[in-house]
Backbone as a ProteinNet text record, in pm:
[ID]
protein_1_A
[PRIMARY]
MVVLDSPQGAQGDSASARDAAAVYLAQHCPWADLDAVLLVVSELVTNAVRHTSGWWRLRLRVGPGQLVVDMEDSSREPPVPREPDFAGGGGFGWHMVQRLAGHVEVRPLPDGKRVRATWSRPADAAC
[TERTIARY]
972.3	1033.2	1098.5	1096.8	1168.1	1269.5	1390.1	1496.9	1558.3	1570.5	1638.5	1748.5	1868.3	1982.6	2016.9	2081.9	2133	2228.5	2269.5	2365.7	2296.8	2340	2283	2303.4	2196.4	2205.3	2173.9	2151.7	2120.6	1983.3	1969.4	1841.9	1742.4	1616.8	1513.5	1497.4	1563.7	1552.1	1407.7	1335.1	1197.2	1107.9	1124.9	1042.6	1068.9	1193	1226.3	1169	1177.5	1124.2	972.8	904.8	758.8	719.7	791.2	760	776.5	887.2	912.2	807.9	771.8	671.9	535.4	498.4	368.7	358.8	464.1	465.1	454.6	532.2	531.4	393	333.1	201.6	95.9	99.2	1.8	13.7	133.8	156.7	134.5	169.7	173.5	81	28.2	-48.7	-154.4	-249.9	-347.3	-440.3	-446.7	-533.9	-477.7	-349.1	-284.6	-335.1	-340.2	-375.9	-256.2	-262.5	-150	-100.5	-189.6	-147.7	-74.5	-125.9	-61.8	76.4	87.4	216.5	317.4	275.4	368.6	413.4	326	365.4	465.4	442.9	537	671.8	671.9	796.7	870.8	800.4	861.7	922.6	849.6	900.6	1022.2	1018.6	1131.8	1257.5	1242.7	1359	1409	1319.2	1359.6	1433	1381.3	1447.4	1583.5	1595.9	1726.4	1827	1784.9	1874.3	1912.2	1814.7	1836	1914.6	1894.1	1947.8	2059.1	2105.3	2218.8	2330.1	2450	2563.6	2619.2	2549.2	2598.4	2492.8	2491.5	2405.1	2263	2171.9	2036.8	1986.2	1889.6	1828.6	1680	1598	1453.4	1413.2	1328.6	1285.4	1134	1061.8	918.6	898	811.6	779.8	641.5	581.4	452.4	478.7	434.9	447.6	310.6	303.3	173.7	77.5	-16.2	-118.5	-74.2	41.7	84.9	179.3	187.8	285.5	387.7	516	623.2	710.9	734.3	827.8	938.1	1060.4	1176.5	1267.1	1308.2	1410.7	1525.7	1638.6	1759.9	1853	1923.6	2020.8	2136.9	2236.4	2362.3	2359.4	2250.4	2241.7	2190.1	2254.1	2206.4	2098.9	2078.6	1981.2	1839.4	1749.7	1610.9	1541.3	1436.5	1358.7	1303	1297.5	1247.5	1131.3	1015.2	904	934.1	908.3	928.2	794	787.4	668.8	660.5	547.7	536.5	553.7	627	653.9	576.9	468.6	383.9	446.6	561.2	632.3	733.4	729.8	817.3	934.9	940.2	1053.5	1039.4	932.6	917.1	856.3	885.6	834.7	706.8	665.3	541.6	564.3	678.6	702.5	688.9	756.1	751.4	610.8	539.7	401.3	314.3	335.9	258.6	288.4	415.5	452.8	380.2	380.5	317.9	166.3	104.6	-41	-87.1	-6.8	-49.6	-22.8	83	115.4	32.8	5.2	-67	14.3	145.2	236.3	373.6	444	578.6	668.8	787	886	1023.8	1109	1247.5	1337.3	1431.2	1523.9	1666.9	1755.8	1897.7	1955.6	2050.8	2128.6	2274.7	2360.2	2502.3	2565.4	2515.9	2575.7	2473.1	2365.5	2263.9	2133.5	2023.3	1891	1798.8	1684.9	1579.2	1449.1	1380.7	1244.6	1154.8	1061.7	971.2	828.8	761.9	620.2	545.5	436.9	359.8	212.4	148.7	4.2	-49.4	-155.2	-218.3	-321.2	-326	-420.5	-560.3	-657.6	-795	-838.9	-924.3	-967.2	-1030.9	-1095.2	-1165.4	-1083	-952.7	-866.9	-764.4	-735.1	-629.4	-503.7	-391.8	-262.9	-185.1
-432.5	-365.7	-472.1	-450.6	-537.2	-450.9	-502.8	-431.5	-525.5	-479.5	-554.1	-467.1	-523.8	-453	-513.9	-432.5	-482.9	-596.6	-686.2	-650.4	-596.2	-481.3	-414.9	-502.4	-511.5	-583.3	-730.9	-783	-924.4	-952.3	-1065.7	-1104.4	-1133.6	-1102.4	-1132.9	-1030.4	-915.7	-815.2	-772.6	-741.7	-695.2	-804.6	-926	-1036.7	-1062.7	-1062.2	-1083.3	-971.6	-849.1	-735.3	-745.6	-780.7	-797	-906.7	-1019.2	-1130.7	-1089.7	-1023.9	-980.9	-878.5	-787.1	-686	-750.3	-847.7	-913.9	-983.9	-1052.3	-1119.4	-1017.3	-912	-808.3	-743.7	-709.4	-645.2	-737.8	-865.5	-960.8	-970.4	-963.7	-978.7	-849.3	-736.1	-612.2	-501.5	-514.5	-402.7	-453.2	-533.2	-592.3	-491.5	-370	-268.9	-210.8	-226.9	-164.2	-226.4	-146.8	-194.2	-272.1	-404.4	-491	-467.6	-462.5	-444.9	-313.5	-205.5	-74.5	-73.1	-125.7	-124.5	-212	-329.4	-417.9	-357.8	-288.2	-222.4	-110.6	-33	73.4	13.4	-91	-157.7	-205.7	-271.7	-322.8	-210.7	-101.6	10.6	75.2	93.4	156.3	69.7	-60.8	-149.9	-153.1	-167.1	-171.9	-44	70.9	197.3	209.1	163.4	168.1	79.1	-38.7	-130.3	-73.1	-16.1	32.8	164.1	251.5	387.3	421.6	326.3	352.8	254.4	294.1	204.7	151	177	134.3	62.9	87.6	18.2	73.1	-7	38.9	-36.6	23.2	-38.4	-4.5	-108.7	-93.3	-121.9	-35.3	-51.7	-28.1	-121.5	-105.9	-107.1	-16.8	-15.7	43.3	-1.6	51.8	147.9	270.1	371.7	404.1	502.7	542.1	585.5	499.6	534	535.6	478.6	481	367.4	340.6	248.2	332.7	304.8	380.1	284.2	317.7	244.5	342.3	310.8	392.8	317.3	383.8	331.1	429.9	384.7	465.3	405.2	491.2	440.4	536.7	493.5	568	682.8	697.6	806.3	932.5	1043.4	1172.6	1232.8	1174	1226.9	1188.4	1285.8	1252.9	1186	1110.2	1053.3	1165.6	1139.4	1238.1	1176.2	1238.9	1184.9	1200.8	1094	1097.4	1078	1121.5	1096.7	946	882.7	738.4	705.3	598.2	551.3	422.1	429.4	312.7	212.8	244.3	151.8	66.6	71.3	-14.7	54.8	187.8	260.5	301.8	258.4	289.8	426.1	482.8	613.6	608.6	487.8	474.6	466.9	416.3	381.7	495	606.4	714.8	773	779.7	827	734.3	603	507.5	522.4	536	553.3	673.6	783.1	905	893	814.7	800.1	697.4	593.8	484.4	509.7	582.8	610.9	729.7	731.2	844.3	971.9	958.9	1073.6	1021.6	1097.9	1061.2	1182	1157	1264.5	1208.7	1295.5	1260.3	1352.4	1293.7	1371.2	1332.5	1430.7	1396.9	1337.9	1249.5	1192.7	1226.2	1216.7	1246.5	1162.7	1039.6	952.1	900.4	975.9	934.2	1007.2	931.9	991	888.4	939.3	854.7	892.9	792.4	809.1	744.3	822.4	772.2	778.1	663.1	653.4	617	688.4	660.8	645.7	562.5	542.5	561.5	639.3	659.2	548.9	504.8	402.7	463.4	398.9	447.6	446.6	537.4	551	424.5	346.1	226.5	98.8	110.9	-8.1	-17.6	-139.4	-163.4	-203.3	-164.4	-199.6	-284.6
30123.9	30009.8	29923.2	29794.6	29701.5	29628	29611.7	29542.2	29440	29317.9	29212.2	29156	29144.9	29087.5	28953	28866	28741.1	28773.2	28688.8	28586.6	28462.5	28421.8	28305.4	28183.1	28103.1	27977.4	27988	28108	28121.2	28061.2	27996	27937.7	28048.6	28027.2	28122.8	28233.4	28225.9	28330.9	28352.8	28247.1	28260.6	28316.5	28269.1	28317.9	28465.6	28507.8	28648.5	28734.9	28686.6	28760.7	28772.9	28665.6	28669.9	28768.2	28762.4	28853.1	28998.4	29030.7	29168.5	29212.5	29124.3	29157.5	29180.9	29099.4	29115.6	29250.6	29290.5	29420.3	29532.9	29524.4	29627.8	29640.7	29527.7	29530.9	29589.2	29553.3	29606.8	29758.6	29809.9	29953.2	30031.2	29973.2	30050.3	30002.4	29882.4	29828.4	29729.3	29776.9	29684.5	29618.1	29669.3	29609.9	29481.3	29458.6	29342	29211.5	29108	28973.6	28920	28933.3	28899.6	28757	28660.7	28521.3	28500.1	28559.2	28542.3	28605.8	28727.4	28795.3	28721.4	28676.7	28606.1	28473.7	28404.9	28280.1	28307.8	28412.8	28448.6	28487	28568.9	28607	28483.2	28393.7	28271.6	28188	28171.9	28092	28156.6	28288.4	28355.8	28346.7	28365.5	28354	28210.5	28116	27975	27934.9	27977.6	27943.9	28010	28133.3	28200.3	28129.2	28090.1	28018.7	27882.6	27814.6	27678.5	27673.2	27772.1	27760.3	27858.3	27937.4	28026.3	27995.6	28028.4	28005.4	28136.2	28245.3	28375.9	28456.2	28585.6	28679.3	28678.5	28732.2	28762.4	28885.7	28953.6	29072.2	29073.3	29084.4	29094.9	29239.2	29293.5	29432.2	29437.8	29499.4	29524	29674	29720.4	29863.1	29883.3	29990.8	30031.4	30145.4	30128.4	30232.3	30288.1	30373.4	30429	30318.2	30286.2	30188.3	30044	30013.3	29873.8	29839.3	29711.3	29654.2	29580.2	29601.7	29537.8	29458.6	29331.9	29246.5	29209.4	29251.6	29218.4	29122.9	29016.6	28926.6	28929.9	28979.9	28978.5	28875.4	28802.6	28706.5	28692.1	28617.1	28607	28506.9	28433.6	28336.1	28403.2	28375.5	28426.9	28336.8	28220.4	28125.1	28166.7	28177.1	28211.4	28092.8	28120.9	28010	27923.2	27795.4	27700.1	27623.6	27631.2	27552.5	27403.8	27331.3	27186	27117.6	26996.2	26915.1	26890.1	26924.2	26899.8	26751.8	26727.6	26591.5	26570.8	26496.3	26473.1	26377.6	26322.4	26234.2	26311.2	26443	26522.4	26586.9	26581.3	26636	26781	26849.3	26990.9	27013.8	27131.4	27167.3	27249.6	27291.3	27367.6	27518.7	27560.3	27699.9	27799.1	27774.9	27871.4	27882.1	27768.7	27770.7	27856.6	27843.9	27923.7	28072.1	28106.7	28247.8	28305.7	28234.6	28284.8	28296.8	28209.9	28215.1	28318.3	28339.3	28427.1	28574.8	28604.5	28744.5	28792.9	28921.6	28977.2	28972	28992.2	28990.5	28948.3	28866.2	28821.7	28840.6	28896.2	28906.7	28875.6	28824.8	28792.5	28872.6	28944.4	29027.8	28994.5	28985.4	28965.8	29094.4	29077.2	29186.7	29161.1	29260.9	29237.8	29126.6	29109.9	29008.7	28908.2	28885.7	28789.2	28812.2	28811.8	28832.9	28897.4	28947.7	29000.4	28932	28879.9	28831	28936.2	28989.4	29092.4	29040	29045.3	29011.1	29139.1	29167.8	29288.5	29254.9	29334.9	29328.3	29469.1	29484.5	29614	29638.5	29762.4	29802.1	29806.9	29744.5	29756.4	29902.8	29939.7	30079	30133.8	30049.2	30095.9	30082.9	30052.3	30034.3	30145.6	30184.4	30284.2	30213.1	30271	30210.7	30307.7
[MASK]
+++++++++++++++++++++++++++++++++++++++++++++++++++++++++++++++++++++++++++++++++++++++++++++++++++++++++++++++++++++++++++++++

């Protein structure tokens, strides 16, 4: 398992998260679509940094037949899909997370929320 904690607002959060995820996937889950997982990790970290005023924690783990990426943060507000703004205003990230992950769920926590993205291992792949 790999776990990354804030400090919220630190520069390079997304890059550090992508780097740690890439190493973890190479070692523990080579079947995963590296580009899709790294994009989801980047979006989840960026959104946590941008939309929360407190802590966040990213966790990646390989479970029985699946890869799980959890992003917990201090905001109780669930992600809200926005109309994409092609003039530079964003609105693409949550749509990408939902399309790239096999399954996405948002759960409230006592002090925030958890966004969980999962990918199922193909039957012919070893993890």
